[in-house]
Amino acid sequence: MSKDGGDTCDSLPIRNRWLMRIAERTRHRRARFAVFRSVAATVGMAAWSVTVAGGQARIDGSVSDKGGNPVSGARIALESVGGGSGQRAEAQSDQRGAFRIELAQAGTFHLTVTHDDFFAVEANPIELAEGTNAVRVELVQSRDAGTVVDVRSEPRRPADQIAMSTALVEEEIDSMPVTRATKQRIQGVAAVLPGVVRTAYGDIHLHGSRASETNWSLDGFNLSDPATGELEMALGAESVRSVEVQPSRYSAAVGRGAGGALALESRVGGDNLRQRFTNFVPGVELNRGLRFRDWRPRHNLSGPLIPGRAWFFNSFDALYEENFFRELPRGQDRNRYWSINNSLRARADLTPRHTLSSGLVADYLNAPNSGLTPLSPMETTLDQRARRHFFNVKHQVALSGTGVLDIGYAAYRSSYRAVPQGTGAYRITALGRAGNYPVDMLLLSGRDEIRADLLASWGGLGRHEWRAGVGLSRTQYSQGVRRSPIEYYALDGTLLSRLEFAGSGRFTQSNLETGTYVQDRWRIGPRLIAEIGLRWDRDRTVARGAVTPRFSLALTPPGMGRSRLSAGLGWIPAATYLRILTRHRDQHSVYRAFAPDGKTPPEPPQIRLFELDPGILAIPRARNFSASWNQGLPGATDIGISYLRKRLSDGYAQVPASTRAVRDARLPLGGQAVRFQLQNTRRDAYDSVEFSLSRPLLGSERWFLSYTYSKSWSNAPLEVETGAPIRFSQVEGRLAWDVPHRLVSWAMFPLGKQMSVAYLCEWKDGFPFSAHDARGELVGQVHSWRLPRQFSLNVHVQREVSFLGHRWSLRPGVDNLTNRPNYRFVNNNADSPQFLELSGRTPIKLVVRLRWLGKASK
């Protein structure tokens, strides 16, 4: 078989030369179909804000092979069609695969790309808008083109972009000087984007929303944990090709996620075998002297399975880390953990019309003594172990005309085990925590997902791109939990109250989710695009489904080719996670308060019970409105201002339904039981205004600056849980990740051909927190205190060198260059003499990344 899937003619008898000619023509015909399908899927147009006046159009394009490697020397020709002005222009791609073409007028053109080592793209129709368009052409090799060099692709804003989104491509992910310990998880990289904040415990929140209400996806499939709704799986940053955050105006195909969507795309290899080793040197920090901090060796291997037909990419990422707290005594001041992540992705072009892709991610964690902080000593920690796997397969079929059908299946499995250091009571004192962590748990969760999507386009009063799809997801959650008592002590050591637990913490719950959508993307003209979508979702555990419409448009005003306005209004259904829907099957809590002698209970115990009535529940929906203005400036600079308003009026909340005497033989006699019922009464609100500035630099890098002002509020900012150590009534307040002011900036400046310097700067308000008294009761309003403002500056210098016949990339750097403390923890016990004392300082950190790039060219 040949590389493009056609039969070779070498095995035919020489006397049958006419058969040879027919076979050769068939091979090239199939190759042209393959080229047409690849180009139709990858040639994107984007009208950048920076444009030229008077209806002129410009192309800043790139040519690459299927592995994303640049193709130099490609010949590009454009010729106007369909009533154009008879324009014709030619160019040739440079060493980076880039080319530029200036045109006197926008319109529809035929694109032809030829190269001696690749099959040609012949008269492929594309539409060019006024201003600067970004076009990417992907070629299929006709024979081995030899070794090529890596290149960084320049991120562009699509001309027909409607969704409010920000993104990082793989080159930015790789070059971003993110604090080293956070880069094991892709969440740490995504947290540099505007509107995305990361808490001290590693959770990320998109534009003021709860992590459980975000749509997390990998290669188009749901990656969230069915139990928590959060992104629990760690993904090595080098396995990800792009990270895109969409808080509003996204397609109905994205599905459920009232808080927004974070989409991850995996990397895929090309026709050249490549491997890369990174991080031979452990990280070092200045904390009680010079000491090792972490070690993160990585290895990437990619290449062809069948040249020209099938490719793979495998990324192995390991992390050993030590967390150190100078506030704790020696020998009890640090914990260590390790994790391993391996991501394998494969793709095969079965025929010119059929493409099969698949991925497998395996993630392992071993974290003894986790949860160690200056206020939580070693005896209160947990030994955590986790195993998570994610598998997906997708079959794409190019139908007749311009139709594409995607059919896919994905499976997610998670096992999480947490064991405390003993079974003693967990003691909350005025001086911190003591005793053993109160929960011993085994959590198992899984998901099986099937989805099908159809894409078709046609003309008629403009251009329509029609999409429709259906999805089916079965989730399951199993819990085995044993809880120990939680005790509250006064400063003098007197027992003030005690929280105990009764009942079984073992159960299994499943759910079946279905959803379908239809959407029309209507290009009314070269200056106006509208998008209308409708989605229907249903849960087996919730009586009422959700019908959610979405409307959005993007406009380039006449005579303002450098400007772009976009706006949208949509109702987004919330994701379902089983933890909140199974609280009624969990244990009950029994709270006892004691007199000043620490022994006599002055009143009957208070018992907290949970109830669930699926017949009164509906899938929550958020109403989002957003508007953006982008303006191009000279020098390809782009500025943008956007406003986002999100309102969730029917979120899930545990509401006190009744209080009555206990009549259950399993619970203490004489107690008063407060029964909480899950209802659609939670209201969340978020508003933000964002200013951004982006400018391309030399080569393929960009300088980015963003400032965001936001505010978030909820009538139920704290969640009522079975084992919550702090007792509170439902009151209004800020959310725990509310950050009103945040500025973030990054860039990578080339200093010659072999050297560059990268920086990442962030300034933001500290996170809010609540206070409690010695009895574990809330003091004041929820989240009425706030940590100090934080500032961090990471600066790394990178240089490529040749040594011993090999190419190396050396990148030393400093995290937190200004040595700002950036405290992460606070003593929030109002009865403690150390009330509001800060801890968890972030030290200045010396890091070195050493990467092997391969053999040096002779």
Short mmCIF file of C-alpha atoms in Angstrom, two decimals, residues 218-222 345 355-359 390-397 405-411 448-454 469-473:
data_model
loop_
_atom_site.label_atom_id
_atom_site.label_comp_id
_atom_site.label_asym_id
_atom_site.label_seq_id
_atom_site.Cartn_x
_atom_site.Cartn_y
_atom_site.Cartn_z
CA LEU A 218 -10.77 16.94 26.13
CA ASP A 219 -10.93 16.41 22.35
CA GLY A 220 -14.65 17.11 22.44
CA PHE A 221 -15.55 14.70 25.27
CA ASN A 222 -16.58 15.40 28.86
CA ARG A 345 -3.01 10.06 21.04
CA THR A 355 -10.57 9.47 9.74
CA LEU A 356 -10.21 7.54 12.98
CA SER A 357 -8.68 9.10 16.11
CA SER A 358 -8.27 7.79 19.63
CA GLY A 359 -6.69 8.78 22.93
CA PHE A 390 -9.78 8.39 30.20
CA PHE A 391 -10.25 6.69 26.82
CA ASN A 392 -11.93 8.06 23.71
CA VAL A 393 -12.33 7.12 20.07
CA LYS A 394 -13.87 9.16 17.26
CA HIS A 395 -14.75 8.31 13.67
CA GLN A 396 -15.10 11.24 11.26
CA VAL A 397 -16.78 10.73 7.89
CA LEU A 405 -20.32 13.32 10.49
CA ASP A 406 -18.56 12.68 13.81
CA ILE A 407 -19.37 9.63 15.93
CA GLY A 408 -17.50 9.07 19.17
CA TYR A 409 -17.31 7.17 22.45
CA ALA A 410 -15.46 8.04 25.67
CA ALA A 411 -14.98 6.29 29.00
CA ASP A 448 -19.62 6.21 29.45
CA GLU A 449 -20.41 8.78 26.78
CA ILE A 450 -21.67 8.39 23.21
CA ARG A 451 -22.16 11.35 20.90
CA ALA A 452 -22.82 12.07 17.24
CA ASP A 453 -22.50 15.43 15.45
CA LEU A 454 -23.41 16.41 11.91
CA GLY A 469 -26.04 16.49 17.40
CA VAL A 470 -27.15 14.10 20.10
CA GLY A 471 -25.37 12.78 23.18
CA LEU A 472 -25.98 10.05 25.73
CA SER A 473 -24.02 9.76 28.98
#
